[in-house]
Coordinates of C-alpha atoms and ligand atoms in Angstrom, one line a residue:
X393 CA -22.0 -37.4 -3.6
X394 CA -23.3 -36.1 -7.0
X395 CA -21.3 -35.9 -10.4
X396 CA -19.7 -32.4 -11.2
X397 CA -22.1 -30.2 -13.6
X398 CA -18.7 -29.8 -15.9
X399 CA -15.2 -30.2 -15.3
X400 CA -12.6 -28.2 -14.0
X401 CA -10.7 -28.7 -17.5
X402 CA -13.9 -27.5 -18.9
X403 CA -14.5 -24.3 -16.9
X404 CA -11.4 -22.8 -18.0
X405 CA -10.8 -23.4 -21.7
X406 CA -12.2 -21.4 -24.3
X407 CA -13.8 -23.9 -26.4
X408 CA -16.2 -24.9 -23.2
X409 CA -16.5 -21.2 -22.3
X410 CA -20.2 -21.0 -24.1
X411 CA -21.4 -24.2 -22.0
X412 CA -19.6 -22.4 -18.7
X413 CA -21.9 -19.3 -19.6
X414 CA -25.1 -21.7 -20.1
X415 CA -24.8 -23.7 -16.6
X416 CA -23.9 -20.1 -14.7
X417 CA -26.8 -18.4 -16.4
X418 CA -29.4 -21.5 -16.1
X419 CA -27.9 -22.2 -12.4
X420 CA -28.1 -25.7 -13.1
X421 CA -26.3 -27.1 -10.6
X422 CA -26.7 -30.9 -10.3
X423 CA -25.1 -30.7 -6.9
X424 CA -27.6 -32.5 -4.2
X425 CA -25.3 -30.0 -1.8
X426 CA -27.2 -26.7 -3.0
X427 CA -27.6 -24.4 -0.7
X428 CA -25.0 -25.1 1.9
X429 CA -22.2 -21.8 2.1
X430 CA -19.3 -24.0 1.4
X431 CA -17.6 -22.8 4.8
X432 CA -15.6 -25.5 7.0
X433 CA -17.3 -25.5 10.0
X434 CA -13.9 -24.2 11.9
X435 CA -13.8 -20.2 10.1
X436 CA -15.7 -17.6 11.3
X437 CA -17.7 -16.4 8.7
X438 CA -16.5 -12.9 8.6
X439 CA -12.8 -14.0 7.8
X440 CA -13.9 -16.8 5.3
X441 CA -15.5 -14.4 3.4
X442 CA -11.9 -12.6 3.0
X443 CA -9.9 -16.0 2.5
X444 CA -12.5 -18.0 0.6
X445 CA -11.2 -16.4 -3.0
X446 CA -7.6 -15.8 -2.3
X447 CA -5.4 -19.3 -2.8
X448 CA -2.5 -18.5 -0.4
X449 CA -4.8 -17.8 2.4
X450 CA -6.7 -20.3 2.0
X451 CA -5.5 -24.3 0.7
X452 CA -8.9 -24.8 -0.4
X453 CA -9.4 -21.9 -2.4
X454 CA -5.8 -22.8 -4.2
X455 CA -7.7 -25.3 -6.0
X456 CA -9.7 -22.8 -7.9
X457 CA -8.6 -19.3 -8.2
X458 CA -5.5 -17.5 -9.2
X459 CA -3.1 -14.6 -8.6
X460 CA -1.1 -12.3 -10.4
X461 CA 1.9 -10.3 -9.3
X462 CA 2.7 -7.0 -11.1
X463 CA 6.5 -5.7 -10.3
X464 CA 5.9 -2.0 -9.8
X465 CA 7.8 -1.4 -6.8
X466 CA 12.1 -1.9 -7.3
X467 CA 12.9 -0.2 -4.4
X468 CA 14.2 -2.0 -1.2
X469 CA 15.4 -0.5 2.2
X470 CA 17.1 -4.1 3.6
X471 CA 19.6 -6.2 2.5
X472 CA 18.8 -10.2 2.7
X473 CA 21.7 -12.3 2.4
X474 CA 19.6 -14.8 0.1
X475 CA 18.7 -12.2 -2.4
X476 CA 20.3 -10.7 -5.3
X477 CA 18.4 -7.7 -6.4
X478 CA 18.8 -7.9 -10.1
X479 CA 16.2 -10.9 -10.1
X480 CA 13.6 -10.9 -7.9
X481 CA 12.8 -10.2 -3.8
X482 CA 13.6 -13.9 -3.0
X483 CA 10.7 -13.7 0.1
X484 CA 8.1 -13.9 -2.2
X485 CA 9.6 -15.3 -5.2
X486 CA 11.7 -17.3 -7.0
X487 CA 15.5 -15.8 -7.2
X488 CA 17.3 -16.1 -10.3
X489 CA 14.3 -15.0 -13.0
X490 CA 14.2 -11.5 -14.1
X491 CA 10.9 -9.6 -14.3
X492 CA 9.6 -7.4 -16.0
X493 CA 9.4 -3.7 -14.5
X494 CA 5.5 -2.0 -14.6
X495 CA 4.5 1.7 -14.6
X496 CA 1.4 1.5 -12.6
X497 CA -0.3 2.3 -15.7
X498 CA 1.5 -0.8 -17.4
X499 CA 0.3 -2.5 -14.6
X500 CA -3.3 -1.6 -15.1
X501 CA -3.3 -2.6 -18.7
X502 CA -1.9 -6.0 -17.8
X503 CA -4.1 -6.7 -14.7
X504 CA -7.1 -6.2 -17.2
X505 CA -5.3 -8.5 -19.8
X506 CA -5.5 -11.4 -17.3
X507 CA -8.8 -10.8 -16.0
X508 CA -10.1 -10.9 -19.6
X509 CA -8.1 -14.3 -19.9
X510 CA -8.2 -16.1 -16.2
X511 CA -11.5 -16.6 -15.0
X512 CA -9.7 -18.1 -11.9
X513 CA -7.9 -14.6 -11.2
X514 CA -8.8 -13.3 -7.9
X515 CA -5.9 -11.5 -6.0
X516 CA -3.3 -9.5 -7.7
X517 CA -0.2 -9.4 -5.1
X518 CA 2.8 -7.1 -5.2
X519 CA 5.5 -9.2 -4.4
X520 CA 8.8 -7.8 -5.6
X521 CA 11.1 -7.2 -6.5
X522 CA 11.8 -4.9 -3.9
X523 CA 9.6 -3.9 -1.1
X524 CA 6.0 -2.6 -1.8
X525 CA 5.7 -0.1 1.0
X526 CA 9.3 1.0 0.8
X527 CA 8.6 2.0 -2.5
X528 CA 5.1 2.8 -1.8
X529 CA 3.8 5.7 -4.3
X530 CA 3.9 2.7 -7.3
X531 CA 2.1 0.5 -5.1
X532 CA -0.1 2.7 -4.0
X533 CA -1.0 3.9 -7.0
X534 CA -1.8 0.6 -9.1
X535 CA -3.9 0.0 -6.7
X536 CA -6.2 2.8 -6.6
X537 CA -5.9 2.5 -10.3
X538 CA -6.8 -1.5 -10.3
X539 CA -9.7 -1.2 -7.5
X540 CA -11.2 1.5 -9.8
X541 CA -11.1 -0.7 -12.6
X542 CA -12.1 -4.1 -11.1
X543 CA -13.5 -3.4 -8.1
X544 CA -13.7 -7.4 -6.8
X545 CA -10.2 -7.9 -7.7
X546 CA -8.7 -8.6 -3.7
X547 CA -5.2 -6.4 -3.4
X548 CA -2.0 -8.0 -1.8
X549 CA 1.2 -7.1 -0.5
X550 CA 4.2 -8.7 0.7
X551 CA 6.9 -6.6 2.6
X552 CA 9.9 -6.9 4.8
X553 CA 7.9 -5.3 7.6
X554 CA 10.6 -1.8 7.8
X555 CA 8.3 0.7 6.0
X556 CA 5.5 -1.1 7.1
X557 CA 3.5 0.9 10.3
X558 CA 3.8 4.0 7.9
X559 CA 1.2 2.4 5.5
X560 CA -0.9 0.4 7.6
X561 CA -3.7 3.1 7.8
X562 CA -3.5 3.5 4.1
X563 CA -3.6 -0.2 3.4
X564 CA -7.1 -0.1 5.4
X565 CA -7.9 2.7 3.4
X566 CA -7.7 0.9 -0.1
X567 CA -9.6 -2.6 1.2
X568 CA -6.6 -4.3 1.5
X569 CA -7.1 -7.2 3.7
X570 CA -4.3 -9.3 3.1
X571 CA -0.8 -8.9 3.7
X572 CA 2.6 -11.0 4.0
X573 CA 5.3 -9.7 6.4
X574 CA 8.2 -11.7 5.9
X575 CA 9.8 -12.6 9.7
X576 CA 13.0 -14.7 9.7
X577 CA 14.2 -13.9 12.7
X578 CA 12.9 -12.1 16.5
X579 CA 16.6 -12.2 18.0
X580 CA 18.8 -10.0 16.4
X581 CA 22.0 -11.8 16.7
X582 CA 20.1 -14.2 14.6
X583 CA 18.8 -11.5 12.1
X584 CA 22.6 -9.9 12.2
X585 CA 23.2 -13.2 10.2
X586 CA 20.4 -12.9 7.9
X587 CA 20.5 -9.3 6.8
X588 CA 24.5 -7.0 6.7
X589 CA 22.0 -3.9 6.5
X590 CA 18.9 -1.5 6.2
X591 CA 18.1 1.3 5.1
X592 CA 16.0 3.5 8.0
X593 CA 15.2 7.1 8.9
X594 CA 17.3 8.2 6.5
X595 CA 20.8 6.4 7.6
X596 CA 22.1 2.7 7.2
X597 CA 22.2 0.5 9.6
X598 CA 24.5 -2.9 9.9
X599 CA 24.8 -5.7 12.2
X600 CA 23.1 -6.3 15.5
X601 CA 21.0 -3.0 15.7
X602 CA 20.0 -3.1 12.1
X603 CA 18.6 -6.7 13.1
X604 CA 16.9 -4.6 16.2
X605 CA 15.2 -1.9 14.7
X606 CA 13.9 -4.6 11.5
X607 CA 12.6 -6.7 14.1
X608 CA 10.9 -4.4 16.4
X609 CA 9.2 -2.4 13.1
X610 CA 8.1 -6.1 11.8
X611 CA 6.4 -6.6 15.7
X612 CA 5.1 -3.2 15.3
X613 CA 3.4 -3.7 11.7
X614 CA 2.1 -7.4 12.7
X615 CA 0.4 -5.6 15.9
X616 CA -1.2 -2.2 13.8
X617 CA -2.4 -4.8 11.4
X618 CA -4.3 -6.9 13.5
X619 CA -5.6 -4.0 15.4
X620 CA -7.4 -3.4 11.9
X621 CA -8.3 -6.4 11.0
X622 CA -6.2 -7.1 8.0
X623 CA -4.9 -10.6 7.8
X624 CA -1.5 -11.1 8.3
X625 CA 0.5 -14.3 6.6
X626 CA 4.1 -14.3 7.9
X627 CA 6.2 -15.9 5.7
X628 CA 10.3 -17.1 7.1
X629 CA 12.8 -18.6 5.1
X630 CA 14.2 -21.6 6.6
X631 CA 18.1 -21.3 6.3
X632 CA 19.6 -24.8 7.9
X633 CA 22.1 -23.4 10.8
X634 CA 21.3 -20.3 10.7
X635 CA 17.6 -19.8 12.2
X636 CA 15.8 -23.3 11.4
X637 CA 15.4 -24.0 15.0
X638 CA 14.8 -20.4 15.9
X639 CA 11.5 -20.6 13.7
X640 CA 9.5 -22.4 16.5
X641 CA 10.6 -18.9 18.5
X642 CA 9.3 -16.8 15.6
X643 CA 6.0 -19.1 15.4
X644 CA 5.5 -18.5 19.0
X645 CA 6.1 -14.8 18.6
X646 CA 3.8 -13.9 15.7
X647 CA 1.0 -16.4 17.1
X648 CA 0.9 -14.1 20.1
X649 CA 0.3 -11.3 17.8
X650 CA -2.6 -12.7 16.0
X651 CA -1.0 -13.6 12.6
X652 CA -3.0 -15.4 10.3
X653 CA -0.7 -17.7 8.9
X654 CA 2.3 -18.9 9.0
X655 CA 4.7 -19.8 5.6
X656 CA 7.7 -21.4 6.1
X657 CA 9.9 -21.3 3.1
X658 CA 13.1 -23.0 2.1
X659 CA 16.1 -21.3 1.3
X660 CA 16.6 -21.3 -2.7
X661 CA 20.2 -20.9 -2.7
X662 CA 22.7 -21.5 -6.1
X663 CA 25.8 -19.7 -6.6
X664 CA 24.3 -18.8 -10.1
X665 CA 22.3 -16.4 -8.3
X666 CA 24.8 -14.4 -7.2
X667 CA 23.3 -14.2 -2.9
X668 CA 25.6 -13.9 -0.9
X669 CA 24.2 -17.4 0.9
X670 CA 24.6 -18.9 -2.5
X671 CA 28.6 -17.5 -3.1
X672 CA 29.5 -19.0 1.1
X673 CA 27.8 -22.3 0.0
X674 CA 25.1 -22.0 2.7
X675 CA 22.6 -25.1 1.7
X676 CA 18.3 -24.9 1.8
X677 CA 16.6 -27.6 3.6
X678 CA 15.5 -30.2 1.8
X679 CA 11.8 -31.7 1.6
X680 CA 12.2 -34.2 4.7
X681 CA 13.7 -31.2 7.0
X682 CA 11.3 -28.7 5.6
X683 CA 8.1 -31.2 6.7
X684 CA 9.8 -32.2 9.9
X685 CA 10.3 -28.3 11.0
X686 CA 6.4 -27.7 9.9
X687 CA 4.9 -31.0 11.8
X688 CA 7.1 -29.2 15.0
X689 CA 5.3 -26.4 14.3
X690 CA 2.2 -27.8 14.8
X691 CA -0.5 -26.7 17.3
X692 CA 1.6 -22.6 17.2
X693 CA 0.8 -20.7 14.5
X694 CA -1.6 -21.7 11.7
X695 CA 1.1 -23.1 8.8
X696 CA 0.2 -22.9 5.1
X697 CA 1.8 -25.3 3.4
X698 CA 0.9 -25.0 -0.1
X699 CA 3.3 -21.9 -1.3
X700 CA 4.7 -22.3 -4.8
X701 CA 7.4 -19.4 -3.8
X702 CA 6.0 -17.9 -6.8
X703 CA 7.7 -15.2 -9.0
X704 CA 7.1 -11.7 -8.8
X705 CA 5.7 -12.1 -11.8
X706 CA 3.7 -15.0 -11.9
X707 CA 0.3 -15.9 -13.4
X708 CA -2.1 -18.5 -12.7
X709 CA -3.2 -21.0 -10.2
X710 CA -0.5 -21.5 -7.4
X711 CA 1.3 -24.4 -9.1
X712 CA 1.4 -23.3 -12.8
X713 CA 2.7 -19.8 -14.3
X714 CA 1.5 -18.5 -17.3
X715 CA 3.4 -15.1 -16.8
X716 CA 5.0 -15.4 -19.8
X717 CA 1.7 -15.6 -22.0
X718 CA 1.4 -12.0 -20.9
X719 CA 4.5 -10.2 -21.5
X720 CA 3.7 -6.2 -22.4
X721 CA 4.7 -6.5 -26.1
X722 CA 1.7 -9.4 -25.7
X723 CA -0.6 -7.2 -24.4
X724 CA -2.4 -4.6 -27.1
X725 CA -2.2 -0.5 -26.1
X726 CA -5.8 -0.3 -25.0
X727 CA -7.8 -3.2 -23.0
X728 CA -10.9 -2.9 -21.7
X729 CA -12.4 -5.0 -18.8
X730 CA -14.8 -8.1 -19.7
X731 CA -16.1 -9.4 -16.3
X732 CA -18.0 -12.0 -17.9
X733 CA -15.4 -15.1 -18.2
X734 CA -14.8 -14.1 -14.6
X735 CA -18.5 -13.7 -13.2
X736 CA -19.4 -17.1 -14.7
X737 CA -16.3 -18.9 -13.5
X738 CA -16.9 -17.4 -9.8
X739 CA -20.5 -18.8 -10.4
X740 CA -20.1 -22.0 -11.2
X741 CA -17.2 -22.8 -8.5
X742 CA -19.5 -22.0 -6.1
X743 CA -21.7 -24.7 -6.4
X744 CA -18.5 -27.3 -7.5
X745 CA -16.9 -26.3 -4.0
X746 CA -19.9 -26.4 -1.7
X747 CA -19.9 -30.2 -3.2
X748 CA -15.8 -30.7 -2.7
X749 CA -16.3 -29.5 1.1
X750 CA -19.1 -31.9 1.4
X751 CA -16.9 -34.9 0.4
X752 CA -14.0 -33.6 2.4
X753 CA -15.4 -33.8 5.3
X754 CA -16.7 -37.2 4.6
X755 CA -13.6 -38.4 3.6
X756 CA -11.7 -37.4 6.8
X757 CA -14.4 -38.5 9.1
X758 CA -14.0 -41.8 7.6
X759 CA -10.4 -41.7 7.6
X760 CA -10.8 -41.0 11.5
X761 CA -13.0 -43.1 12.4
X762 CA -11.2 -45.8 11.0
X763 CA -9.0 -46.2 13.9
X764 CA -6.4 -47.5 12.4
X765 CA -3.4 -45.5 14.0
X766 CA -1.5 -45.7 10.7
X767 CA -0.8 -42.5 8.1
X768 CA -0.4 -42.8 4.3
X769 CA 1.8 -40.2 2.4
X770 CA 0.1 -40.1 -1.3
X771 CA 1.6 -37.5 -4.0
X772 CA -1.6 -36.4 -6.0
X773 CA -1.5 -35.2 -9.5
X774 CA -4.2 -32.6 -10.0
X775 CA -4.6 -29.9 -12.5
X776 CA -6.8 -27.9 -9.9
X777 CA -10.7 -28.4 -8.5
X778 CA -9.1 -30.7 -5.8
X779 CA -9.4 -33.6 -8.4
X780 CA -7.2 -36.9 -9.5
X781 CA -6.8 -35.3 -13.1
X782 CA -3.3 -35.0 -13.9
X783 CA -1.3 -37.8 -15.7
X784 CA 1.5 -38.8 -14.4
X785 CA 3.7 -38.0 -17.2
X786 CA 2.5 -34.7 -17.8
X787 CA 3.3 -33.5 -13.8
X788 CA 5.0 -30.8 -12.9
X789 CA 4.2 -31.0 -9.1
X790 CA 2.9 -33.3 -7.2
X791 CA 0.4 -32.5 -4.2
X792 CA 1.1 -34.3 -0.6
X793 CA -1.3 -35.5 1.6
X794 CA -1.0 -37.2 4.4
X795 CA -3.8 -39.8 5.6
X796 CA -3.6 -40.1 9.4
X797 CA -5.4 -40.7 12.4
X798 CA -5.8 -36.9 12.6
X799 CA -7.9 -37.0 9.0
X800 CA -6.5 -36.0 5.6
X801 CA -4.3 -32.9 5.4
X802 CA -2.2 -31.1 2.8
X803 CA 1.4 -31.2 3.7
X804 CA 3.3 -29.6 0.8
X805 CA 4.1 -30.5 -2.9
X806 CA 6.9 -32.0 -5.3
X807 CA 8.4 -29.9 -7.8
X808 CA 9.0 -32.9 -10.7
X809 CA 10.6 -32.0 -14.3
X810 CA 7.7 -33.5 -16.9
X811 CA 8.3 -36.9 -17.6
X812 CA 6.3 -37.0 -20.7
X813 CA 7.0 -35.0 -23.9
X814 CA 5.3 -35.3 -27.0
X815 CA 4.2 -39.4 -26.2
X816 CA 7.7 -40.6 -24.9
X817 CA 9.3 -40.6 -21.2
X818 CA 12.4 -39.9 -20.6
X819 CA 14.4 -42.6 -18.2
X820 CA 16.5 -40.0 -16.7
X821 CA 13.9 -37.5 -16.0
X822 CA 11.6 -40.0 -14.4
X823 CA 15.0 -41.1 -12.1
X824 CA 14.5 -37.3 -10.7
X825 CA 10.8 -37.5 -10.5
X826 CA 11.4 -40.7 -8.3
X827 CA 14.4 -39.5 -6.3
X828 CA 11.9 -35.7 -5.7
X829 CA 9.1 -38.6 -4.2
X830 CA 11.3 -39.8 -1.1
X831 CA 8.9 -40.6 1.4
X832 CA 6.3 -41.0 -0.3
X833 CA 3.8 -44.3 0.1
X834 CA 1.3 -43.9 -3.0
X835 CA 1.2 -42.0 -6.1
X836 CA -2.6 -41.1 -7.3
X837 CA -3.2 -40.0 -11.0
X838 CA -5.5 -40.2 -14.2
X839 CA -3.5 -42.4 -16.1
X840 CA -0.1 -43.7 -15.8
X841 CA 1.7 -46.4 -18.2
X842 CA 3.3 -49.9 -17.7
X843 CA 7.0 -48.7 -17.6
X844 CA 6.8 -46.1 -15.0
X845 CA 4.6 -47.7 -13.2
X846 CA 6.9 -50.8 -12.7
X847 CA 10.1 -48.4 -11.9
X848 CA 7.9 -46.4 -8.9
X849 CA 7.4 -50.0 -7.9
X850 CA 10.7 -50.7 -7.2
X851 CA 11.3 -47.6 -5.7
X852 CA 8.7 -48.6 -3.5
X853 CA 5.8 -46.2 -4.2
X854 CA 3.1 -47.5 -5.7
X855 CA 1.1 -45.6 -8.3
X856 CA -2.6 -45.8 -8.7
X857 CA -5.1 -44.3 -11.8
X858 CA -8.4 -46.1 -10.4
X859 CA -10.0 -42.9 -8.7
X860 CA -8.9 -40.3 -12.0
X861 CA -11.2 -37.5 -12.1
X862 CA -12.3 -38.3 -8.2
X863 CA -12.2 -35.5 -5.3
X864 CA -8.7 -36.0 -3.6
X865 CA -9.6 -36.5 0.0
X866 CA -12.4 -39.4 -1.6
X867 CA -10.1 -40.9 -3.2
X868 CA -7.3 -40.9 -0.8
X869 CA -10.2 -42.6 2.2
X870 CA -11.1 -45.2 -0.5
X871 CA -7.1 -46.2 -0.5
X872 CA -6.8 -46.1 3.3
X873 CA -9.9 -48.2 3.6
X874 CA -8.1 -50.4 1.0
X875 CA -4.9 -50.1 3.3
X876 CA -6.1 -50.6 6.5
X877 CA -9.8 -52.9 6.0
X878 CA -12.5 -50.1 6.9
X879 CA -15.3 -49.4 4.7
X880 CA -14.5 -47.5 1.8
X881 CA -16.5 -44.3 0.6
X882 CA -18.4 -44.3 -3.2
X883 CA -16.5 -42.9 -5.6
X884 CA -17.9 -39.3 -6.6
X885 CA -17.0 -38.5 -10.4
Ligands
CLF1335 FE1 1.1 -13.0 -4.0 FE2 2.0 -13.5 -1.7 FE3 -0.3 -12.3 -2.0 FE4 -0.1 -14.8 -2.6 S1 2.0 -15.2 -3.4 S2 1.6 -11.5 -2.6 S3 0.1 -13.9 -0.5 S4 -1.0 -13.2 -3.8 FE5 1.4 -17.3 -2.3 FE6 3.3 -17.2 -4.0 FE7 3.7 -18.4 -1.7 FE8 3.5 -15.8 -1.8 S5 2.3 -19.0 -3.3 S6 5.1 -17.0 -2.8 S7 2.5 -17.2 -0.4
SF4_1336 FE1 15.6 -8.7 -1.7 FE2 13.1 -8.7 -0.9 FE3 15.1 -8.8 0.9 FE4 14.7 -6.6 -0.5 S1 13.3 -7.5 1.0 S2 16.6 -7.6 -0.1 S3 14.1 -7.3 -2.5 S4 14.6 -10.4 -0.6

């Protein structure tokens, strides 16, 4: 496997911009991969062409593009008893942050901010707070106004599934190919639980039939959607005793109905956030339930597992949020789009990715061929590309991948608090960052020092900075050939 043309930490900062410009414009691409799509062998190529820019849809396209959410749409018909409506829709977002509310026009002047900024951006979501076809004129219109404006741009919406089927035709309308429903429950005694009202057909509804009527209008939307097309994620929220088990019901159900994808989230519950889950004391899962559900679910419906549970105003790549870098006082009174930073950052991941497949799949077909019937749990820290090229100290997440007889998958990642400020670690914060790691074998980074190093050890994880800069998957079959005694691949960076 070849050398990258540039980094990944050189295609997206602004001194290296000129040299990003050069290699996109010379389409000098050192890759001895040239000339092969990039698509696994496992899509069809009509629905990789719809997944292969947008990071939720896709875990290999998280590596190297971006979303934004705009919060033009307040408006909610249902009641969840994990949300708390002055912060944001906690099905797509973190609860507990406050955004800030767009005009659609606001909206359009932001969206262009970003795109000027992000070369990564490639899907702006709406995503609360509040549900974006309930309240579906200030959805509707930022997106005509955003698809006039930057016409690649892919347009995303999460909903509770209610006012769905009334907007399924427009959603085809506008291009929109991607949409989240978010499915908790498909028995209503379970969903009477989940949500003490809706709003529907004018009236409220409570209890069991409110449950009822949610349920069969989410079934209903799912179904019209696929009819069309449009891919579906459903997204659940995994509340322990209330409908954790039930979830491999819901899997079942929204398999049948040809969803995409399926998210399972945890409950984010604090009495801080005033939820009415959070004031009873009702608990999320924590990271060894939330994988244990997800390897049961297995083989149903296609899982993602690399949601951030994003805010519904974040920025950036999946696992970073620069939201707050473009507040509207931040953003001048007229923009005007500049596709260039975005054209030659689409260009030049091209040929990067076609090269990261490549070694993937190498990578796992030595990892399965090794026959060794053992699995390795390695936290990765990456600052995107699918690279080793995060120190440890400077984390905030760690990715998980588990090496198995099955290959090399992504299970999920680590939230950790940043060990290292300003050149010192903090012993306390790197107790935490050690406690968030249970379960997990090896740590891989760029660099790591002596004293952290030594306490992971006696955790029992070891932590590794040979393979910084490597693909992921390449250098996680180099550490199971280690492991286990097979032949190990050559390093690619
Ligand atoms: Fe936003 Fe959602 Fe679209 Fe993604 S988020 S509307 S599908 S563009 Fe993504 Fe964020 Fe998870 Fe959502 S990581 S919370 S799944
Ligand atoms: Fe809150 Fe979203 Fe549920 Fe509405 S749909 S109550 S905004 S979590």
């Amino acid at each position: 496997m070849s050398a990258p043309i540039i980094s990944l930490e050189g295609l997206t900062s602004t001194t290296s911009f000129d040299q990003l410009l050069a290699t996109a414009k010379s389409g000098g691409c050192a890759s001895s991969t040239c000339g092969l799509s990039g698509k696994p062998d496992d899509i069809d190529g009509a629905v990789w062409e719809k997944i292969k820019d947008h990071p939720c849809f896709s875990e290999e396209a998280h590596h190297y593009f971006a979303r934004m959410h705009v919060a033009v749409a307040p408006a909610c018909n249902v009641q969840c008893n994990y949300c708390n409506r002055k912060y944001d829709c906690a099905n797509e977002s973190r609860p507990g942050v406050v955004s800030e509310k767009l005009t659609p026009d606001q909206a359009l002047r932001k969206v262009i901010a970003v795109a000027n900024e992000v070369p990564q951006l490639s899907v702006l979501g709406i995503a609360g707070p509040g549900d974006a076809c309930y309240d579906w004129k200030k959805t509707k219109a930022t997106f005509e106004r955003v698809a006039r404006e930057i016409p690649d741009i892919k347009l995303c919406i999460s909903t509770n599934g209610l006012a769905l089927p009334d907007h399924v035709a427009e959603l085809a309308d506008m291009n929109v190919d991607h949409v989240t429903i978010t499915i908790n429950m498909v028995a209503p005694e379970v969903g009477a639980k989940i949500y003490p009202w809706i709003f529907y057909d004018h009236r409220r509804y409570v209890g069991i039939e409110a449950a009822r009527i949610l349920h069969e209008r989410q079934m209903l939307g799912l179904e019209m959607l696929t009819a069309r097309g449009i891919l579906t994620k459903i997204n659940s929220v995994m509340i322990p005793g209330v409908n954790d088990e039930h979830l491999i019901e819901v899997n079942k159900w929204v398999k049948e109905r040809g969803a995409f994808l399926h998210n399972v989230m945890p409950l984010i519950s604090d009495p801080a956030h005033g939820t009415h889950f959070g004031r009873t004391g009702q608990r999320g899962p924590n990271a060894m339930e939330m994988k244990t559900l997800q390897d049961r679910l297995e083989g149903g419906a296609k899982l993602m597992r690399h949601c951030r549970q994003c805010r519904a105003d974040a920025v950036g790549l999946l696992g970073e949020d620069r939201g707050q870098e473009f507040t509207l006082d931040s953003i001048p009174g007229e923009v005007t789009y500049d596709p260039s930073r975005r054209e030659a950052y689409q260009e030049v991941v091209a040929h990067e990715r076609r090269d990261h497949v490549a070694a993937t799949s190498e990578a796992i077909g030595m990892v399965k061929a090794a026959g060794s019937g053992k699995s390795l749990l390695v936290a990765v820290a990456t600052r995107g590309g699918g690279r080793v090229n995060e120190h440890f100290g400077h984390a905030k997440e760690l990715q998980v991948y588990e090496a198995s007889p099955r290959g090399i998958s992504f299970v999920g990642h680590r939230k950790v608090e940043q060990y290292c400020l300003g050149g010192r670690g903090e012993n306390a914060t790197l107790d935490g960052v050690i406690a968030a790691l249970e379960g997990i074998d090896i740590v891989l980074c760029a660099k790591i020092g002596n004293c952290p190093e030594g306490q992971l050890a006696e955790a029992g994880i070891r932590a590794i900075d040979a393979y910084g800069h490597d693909y992921i998957e390449t250098a996680i079959s180099a550490l199971y050939a280690a492991e286990f005694g097979v032949q190990p691949l050559a390093a690619t960076a």
